[in-house]
Every structure is written in C-alpha cells, then in structure tokens.
Short mmCIF file of C-alpha atoms in Angstrom, two decimals:
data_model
loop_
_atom_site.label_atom_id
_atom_site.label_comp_id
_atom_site.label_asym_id
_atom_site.label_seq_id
_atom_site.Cartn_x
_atom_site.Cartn_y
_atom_site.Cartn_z
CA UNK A 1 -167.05 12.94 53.39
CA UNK A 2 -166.33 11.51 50.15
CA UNK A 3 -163.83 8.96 49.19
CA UNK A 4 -160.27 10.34 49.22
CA UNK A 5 -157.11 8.62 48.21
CA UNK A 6 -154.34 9.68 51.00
CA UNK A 7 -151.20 8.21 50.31
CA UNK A 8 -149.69 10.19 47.28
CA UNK A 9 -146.50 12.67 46.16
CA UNK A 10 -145.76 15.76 48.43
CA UNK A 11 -144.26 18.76 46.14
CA UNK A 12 -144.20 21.74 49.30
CA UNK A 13 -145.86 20.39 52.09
CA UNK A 14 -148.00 17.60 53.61
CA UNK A 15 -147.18 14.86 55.99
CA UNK A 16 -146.15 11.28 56.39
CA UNK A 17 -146.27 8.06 58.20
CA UNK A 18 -143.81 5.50 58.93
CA UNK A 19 -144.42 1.82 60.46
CA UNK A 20 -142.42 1.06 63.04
CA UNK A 21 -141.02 -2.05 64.04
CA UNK A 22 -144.00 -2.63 66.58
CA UNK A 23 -147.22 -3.54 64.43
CA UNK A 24 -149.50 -1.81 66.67
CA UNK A 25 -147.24 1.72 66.31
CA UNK A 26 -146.58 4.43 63.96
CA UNK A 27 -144.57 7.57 63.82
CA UNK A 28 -146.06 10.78 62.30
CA UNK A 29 -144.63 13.50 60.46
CA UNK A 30 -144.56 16.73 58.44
CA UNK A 31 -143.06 16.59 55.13
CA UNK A 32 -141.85 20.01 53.47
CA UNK A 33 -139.43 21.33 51.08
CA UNK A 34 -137.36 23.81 52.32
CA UNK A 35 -135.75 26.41 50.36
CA UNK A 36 -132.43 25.72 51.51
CA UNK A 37 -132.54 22.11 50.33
CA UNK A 38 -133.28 20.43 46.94
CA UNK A 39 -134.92 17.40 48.82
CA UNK A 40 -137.89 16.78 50.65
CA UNK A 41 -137.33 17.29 54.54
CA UNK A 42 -139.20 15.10 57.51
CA UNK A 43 -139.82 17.50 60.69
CA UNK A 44 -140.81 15.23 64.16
CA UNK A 45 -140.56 14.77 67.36
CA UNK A 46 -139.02 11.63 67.32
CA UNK A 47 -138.79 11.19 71.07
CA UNK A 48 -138.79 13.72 74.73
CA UNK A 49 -137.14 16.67 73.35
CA UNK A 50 -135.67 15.31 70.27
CA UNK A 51 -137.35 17.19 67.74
CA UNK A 52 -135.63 16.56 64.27
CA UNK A 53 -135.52 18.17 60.44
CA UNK A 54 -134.26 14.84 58.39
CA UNK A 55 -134.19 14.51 54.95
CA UNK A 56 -137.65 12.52 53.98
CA UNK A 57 -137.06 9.08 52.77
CA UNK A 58 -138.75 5.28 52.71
CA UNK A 59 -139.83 3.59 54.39
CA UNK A 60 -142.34 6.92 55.08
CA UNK A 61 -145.33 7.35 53.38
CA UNK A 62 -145.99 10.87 52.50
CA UNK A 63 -149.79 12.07 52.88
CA UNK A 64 -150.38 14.95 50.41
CA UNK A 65 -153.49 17.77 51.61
CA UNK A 66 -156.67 17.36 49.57
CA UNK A 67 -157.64 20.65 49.46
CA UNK A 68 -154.87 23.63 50.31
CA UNK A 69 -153.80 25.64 47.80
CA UNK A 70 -149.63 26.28 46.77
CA UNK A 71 -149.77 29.40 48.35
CA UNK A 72 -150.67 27.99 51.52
CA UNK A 73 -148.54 25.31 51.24
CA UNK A 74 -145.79 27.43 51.12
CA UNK A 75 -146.95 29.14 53.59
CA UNK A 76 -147.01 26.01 55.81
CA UNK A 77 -143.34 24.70 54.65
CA UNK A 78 -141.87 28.19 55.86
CA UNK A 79 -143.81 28.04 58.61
CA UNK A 80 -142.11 24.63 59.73
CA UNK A 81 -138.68 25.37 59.04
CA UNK A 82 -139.25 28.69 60.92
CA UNK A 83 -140.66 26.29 63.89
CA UNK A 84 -137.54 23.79 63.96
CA UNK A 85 -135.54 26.81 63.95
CA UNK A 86 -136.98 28.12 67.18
CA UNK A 87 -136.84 24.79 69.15
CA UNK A 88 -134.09 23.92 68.52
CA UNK A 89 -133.34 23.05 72.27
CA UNK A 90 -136.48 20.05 71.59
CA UNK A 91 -139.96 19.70 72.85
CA UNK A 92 -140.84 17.48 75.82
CA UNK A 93 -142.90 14.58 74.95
CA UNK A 94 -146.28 13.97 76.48
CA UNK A 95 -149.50 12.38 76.51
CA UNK A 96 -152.06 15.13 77.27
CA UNK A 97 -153.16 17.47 74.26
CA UNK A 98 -156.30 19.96 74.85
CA UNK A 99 -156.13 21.78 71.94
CA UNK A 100 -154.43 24.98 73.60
CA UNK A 101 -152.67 26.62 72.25
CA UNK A 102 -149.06 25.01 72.67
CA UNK A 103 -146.09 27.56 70.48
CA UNK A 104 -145.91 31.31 71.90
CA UNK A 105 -145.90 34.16 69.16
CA UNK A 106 -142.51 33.31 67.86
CA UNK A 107 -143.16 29.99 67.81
CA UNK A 108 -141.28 28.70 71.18
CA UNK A 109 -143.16 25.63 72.55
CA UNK A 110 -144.61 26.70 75.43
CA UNK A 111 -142.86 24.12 78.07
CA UNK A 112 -143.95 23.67 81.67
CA UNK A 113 -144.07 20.48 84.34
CA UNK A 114 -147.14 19.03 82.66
CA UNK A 115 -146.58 20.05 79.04
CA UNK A 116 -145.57 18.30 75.95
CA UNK A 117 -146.24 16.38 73.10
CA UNK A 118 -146.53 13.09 70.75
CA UNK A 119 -145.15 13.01 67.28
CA UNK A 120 -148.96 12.85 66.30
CA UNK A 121 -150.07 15.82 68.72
CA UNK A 122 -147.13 17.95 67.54
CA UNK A 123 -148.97 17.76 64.08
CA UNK A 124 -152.22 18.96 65.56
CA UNK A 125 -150.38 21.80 67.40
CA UNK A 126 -148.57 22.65 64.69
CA UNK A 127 -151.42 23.51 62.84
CA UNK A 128 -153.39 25.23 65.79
CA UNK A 129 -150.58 27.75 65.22
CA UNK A 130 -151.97 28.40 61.62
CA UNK A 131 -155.43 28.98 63.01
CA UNK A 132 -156.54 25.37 61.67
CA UNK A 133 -158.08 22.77 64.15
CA UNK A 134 -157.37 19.78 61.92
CA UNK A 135 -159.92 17.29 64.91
CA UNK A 136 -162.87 18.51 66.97
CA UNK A 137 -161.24 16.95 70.20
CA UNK A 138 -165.06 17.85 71.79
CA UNK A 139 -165.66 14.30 69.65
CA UNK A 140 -162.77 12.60 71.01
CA UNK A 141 -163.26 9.24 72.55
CA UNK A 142 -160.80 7.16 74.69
CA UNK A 143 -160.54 3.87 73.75
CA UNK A 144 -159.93 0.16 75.82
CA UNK A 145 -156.05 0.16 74.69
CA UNK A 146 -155.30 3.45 75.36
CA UNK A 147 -154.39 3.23 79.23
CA UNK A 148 -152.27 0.25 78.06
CA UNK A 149 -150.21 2.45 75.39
CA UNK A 150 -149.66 5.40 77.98
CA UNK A 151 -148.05 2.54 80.32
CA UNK A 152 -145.74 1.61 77.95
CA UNK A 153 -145.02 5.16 77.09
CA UNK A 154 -144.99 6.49 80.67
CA UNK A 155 -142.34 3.52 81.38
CA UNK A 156 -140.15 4.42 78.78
CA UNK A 157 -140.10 8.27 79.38
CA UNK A 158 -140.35 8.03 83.04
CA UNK A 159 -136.04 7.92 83.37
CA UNK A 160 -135.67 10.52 81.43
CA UNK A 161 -137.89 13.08 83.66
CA UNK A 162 -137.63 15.09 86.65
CA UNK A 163 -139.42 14.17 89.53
CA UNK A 164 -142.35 17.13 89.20
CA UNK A 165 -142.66 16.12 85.00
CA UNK A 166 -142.82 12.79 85.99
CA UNK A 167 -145.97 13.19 88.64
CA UNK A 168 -147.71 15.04 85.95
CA UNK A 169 -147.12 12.15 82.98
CA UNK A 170 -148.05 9.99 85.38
CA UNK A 171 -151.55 11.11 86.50
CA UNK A 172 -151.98 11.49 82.67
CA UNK A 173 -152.14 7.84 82.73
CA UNK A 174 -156.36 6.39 81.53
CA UNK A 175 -156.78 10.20 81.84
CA UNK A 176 -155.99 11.62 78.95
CA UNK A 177 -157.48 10.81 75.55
CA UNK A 178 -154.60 9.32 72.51
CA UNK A 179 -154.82 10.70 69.22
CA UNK A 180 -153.28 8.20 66.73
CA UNK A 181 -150.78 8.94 64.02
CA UNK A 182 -152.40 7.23 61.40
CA UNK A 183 -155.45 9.16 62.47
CA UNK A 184 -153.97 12.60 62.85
CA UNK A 185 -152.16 12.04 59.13
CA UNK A 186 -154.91 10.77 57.72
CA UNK A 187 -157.39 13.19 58.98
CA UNK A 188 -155.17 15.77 57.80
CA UNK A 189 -155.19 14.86 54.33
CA UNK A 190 -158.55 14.79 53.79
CA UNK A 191 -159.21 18.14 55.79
CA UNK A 192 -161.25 20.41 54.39
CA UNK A 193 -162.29 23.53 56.26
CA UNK A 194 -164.24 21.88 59.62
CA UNK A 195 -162.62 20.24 62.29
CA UNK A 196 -162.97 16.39 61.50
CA UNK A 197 -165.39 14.40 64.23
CA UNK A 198 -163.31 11.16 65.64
CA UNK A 199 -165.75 8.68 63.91
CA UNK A 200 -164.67 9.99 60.78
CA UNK A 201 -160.85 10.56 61.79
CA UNK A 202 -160.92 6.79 62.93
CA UNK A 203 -162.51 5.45 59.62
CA UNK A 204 -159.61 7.67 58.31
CA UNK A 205 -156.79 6.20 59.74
CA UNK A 206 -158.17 2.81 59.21
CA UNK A 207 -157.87 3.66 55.11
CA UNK A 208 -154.85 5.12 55.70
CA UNK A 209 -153.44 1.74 57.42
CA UNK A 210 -155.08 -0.15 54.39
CA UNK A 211 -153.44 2.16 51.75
CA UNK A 212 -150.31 1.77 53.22
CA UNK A 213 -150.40 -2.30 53.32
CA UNK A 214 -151.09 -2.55 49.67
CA UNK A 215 -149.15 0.19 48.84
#
C-alpha cells in the first residue's frame, strides 16, 4: 500500500480521532455534515448506550477517505444521520465484534445479552451496513495487552449491566480479539476496495498516532 497522508479536512464525510486523557486510549468517530446543520457533526458511541450526534470540534482529528467519491460520501453522511436517528434509545457497548452483521434493515442495532459495541467497532459495523468490510478480521491477531484493556473495560461497564449481559462481557474477557481506534480510523482512510490485513491496519494506526503527535 503506498504512502498515504491520513490526518486532513473532512467536507461530507470521513472520521476522526480524539486522545483521551489516558495515553494508551483513544476515542473514534464518524465525522459528517448533515444537511440540517452548517457545521461538521461527530456521531459515537461514547459509552454503553450513549450513542451521540455532537457538533465536531478539537481536540479531534478528522481522517478524510482516500479514495470514495462525493457521491458516496453523501451517501455515507445520510446514511449516518439516518442511523442516529434510529437508535436513538443507544447501543450497548461491548467487546466482541465478528463481523456480523450488527443494524437490521432499517438500521436498528440488533441488541441481545451478548451484543454490542466499541466506539471503534461501531465504525466497522457501520460500514458492514454499506456492504464495505473496511478489516479482514480472518487476519486479526490478539495481542499481550488486550486481556488487560477488556479488564479495565469489563470493570467499568460491569455496574451498569444486568446480570445475563454481564456473564456474556465477562467470558468475552482474553477471548475476544480488540480492534483499536487509531487502527480502525486509520485503516479507514486509506481503504481502498479490499478488506485491509491487520499487519497493515497496525502499521496504519501507528502513522496515524505519529501524524497526530506532530500535528
């Protein structure tokens, strides 16, 4: 894949990527003008069914695509202000994401016990529902850190969940593989056409985290 530049301006649609106030975390978005609104709007699950439409603003980097057209850009930004208008009763947050398919026809998320998403997965389902697979999870790897970051995660969620949701997060737990905003954004702005291998997504997000440093 050749050298891409990631970080740049986002006219109808891309994503973005904030630093949070833990070095080792990030917080991913999708970035999209909506036709309603003169500005730029942020659309992310910020936490367990807290999915939110904000207007887009620093500190967030915004991640333009590479190689979409406008048409299917607008395409895209319709499609995500049609999505936040279906949910608007949130998404549950969770740690497993197997590439199925996770919004119904009319764009519901399709909730059960086990089911939910990250702010990064959310981005990868998200697209799924526009017939793109943004990663080949077949190349996924876990990684030593992972089991560590679901901890931390499963500790924090854990009060908020009912006993059943909670098993299910739980067993998730070294199980399930972690798919990394910087990774995910970055990964989708230098998408192409084929699903992007996670050597390549990794190398990615490491650029990304450089651009965004210097930046």
């Amino acid at each position: 894949m050749p050298e891409v530049k990631l970080i740049g301006d986002v006219g109808l649609f891309g994503a973005a990527i904030l630093q949070t106030s833990n070095p080792e975390q990030r917080h991913a978005a999708l970035v999209f003008k909506d036709r309603s609104k003169k500005q730029l709007s942020l659309l992310h699950l910020a936490w367990h069914y807290t999915l939110r439409c904000d207007q887009f603003k620093t500190p967030y980097r915004s991640v333009p695509s590479q190689h979409f057209d406008d048409e299917e850009l607008e395409l895209f930004a319709e499609h995500a202000s049609r999505l936040y208008d279906e949910n608007t009763a949130g998404i549950p947050y969770g740690m497993e994401y197997t590439g199925a398919s996770v919004f119904n026809g009319d764009l519901e998320f399709i909730d059960s016990p086990g089911a939910g998403l990250t702010c990064a997965t959310f981005i990868l389902g998200f697209f799924n529902s526009l017939g793109f697979d943004i990663l080949n999870l077949s190349s996924w790897q876990g990684r030593d850190d992972d089991t560590q970051w679901q901890s931390n995660i499963y500790a924090a969620l854990a009060p908020d969940l009912a006993a059943e949701r909670k098993e299910a997060q739980k067993s998730l737990i070294g199980a399930a593989y972690r798919f990394r905003p910087e990774e995910v954004v970055g990964s989708f702005g230098a998408f192409e056409s084929t699903p992007i291998e996670f050597t390549e997504a990794v190398k990615l997000g490491v650029k990304l985290l450089d651009e965004m440093r210097t930046k």
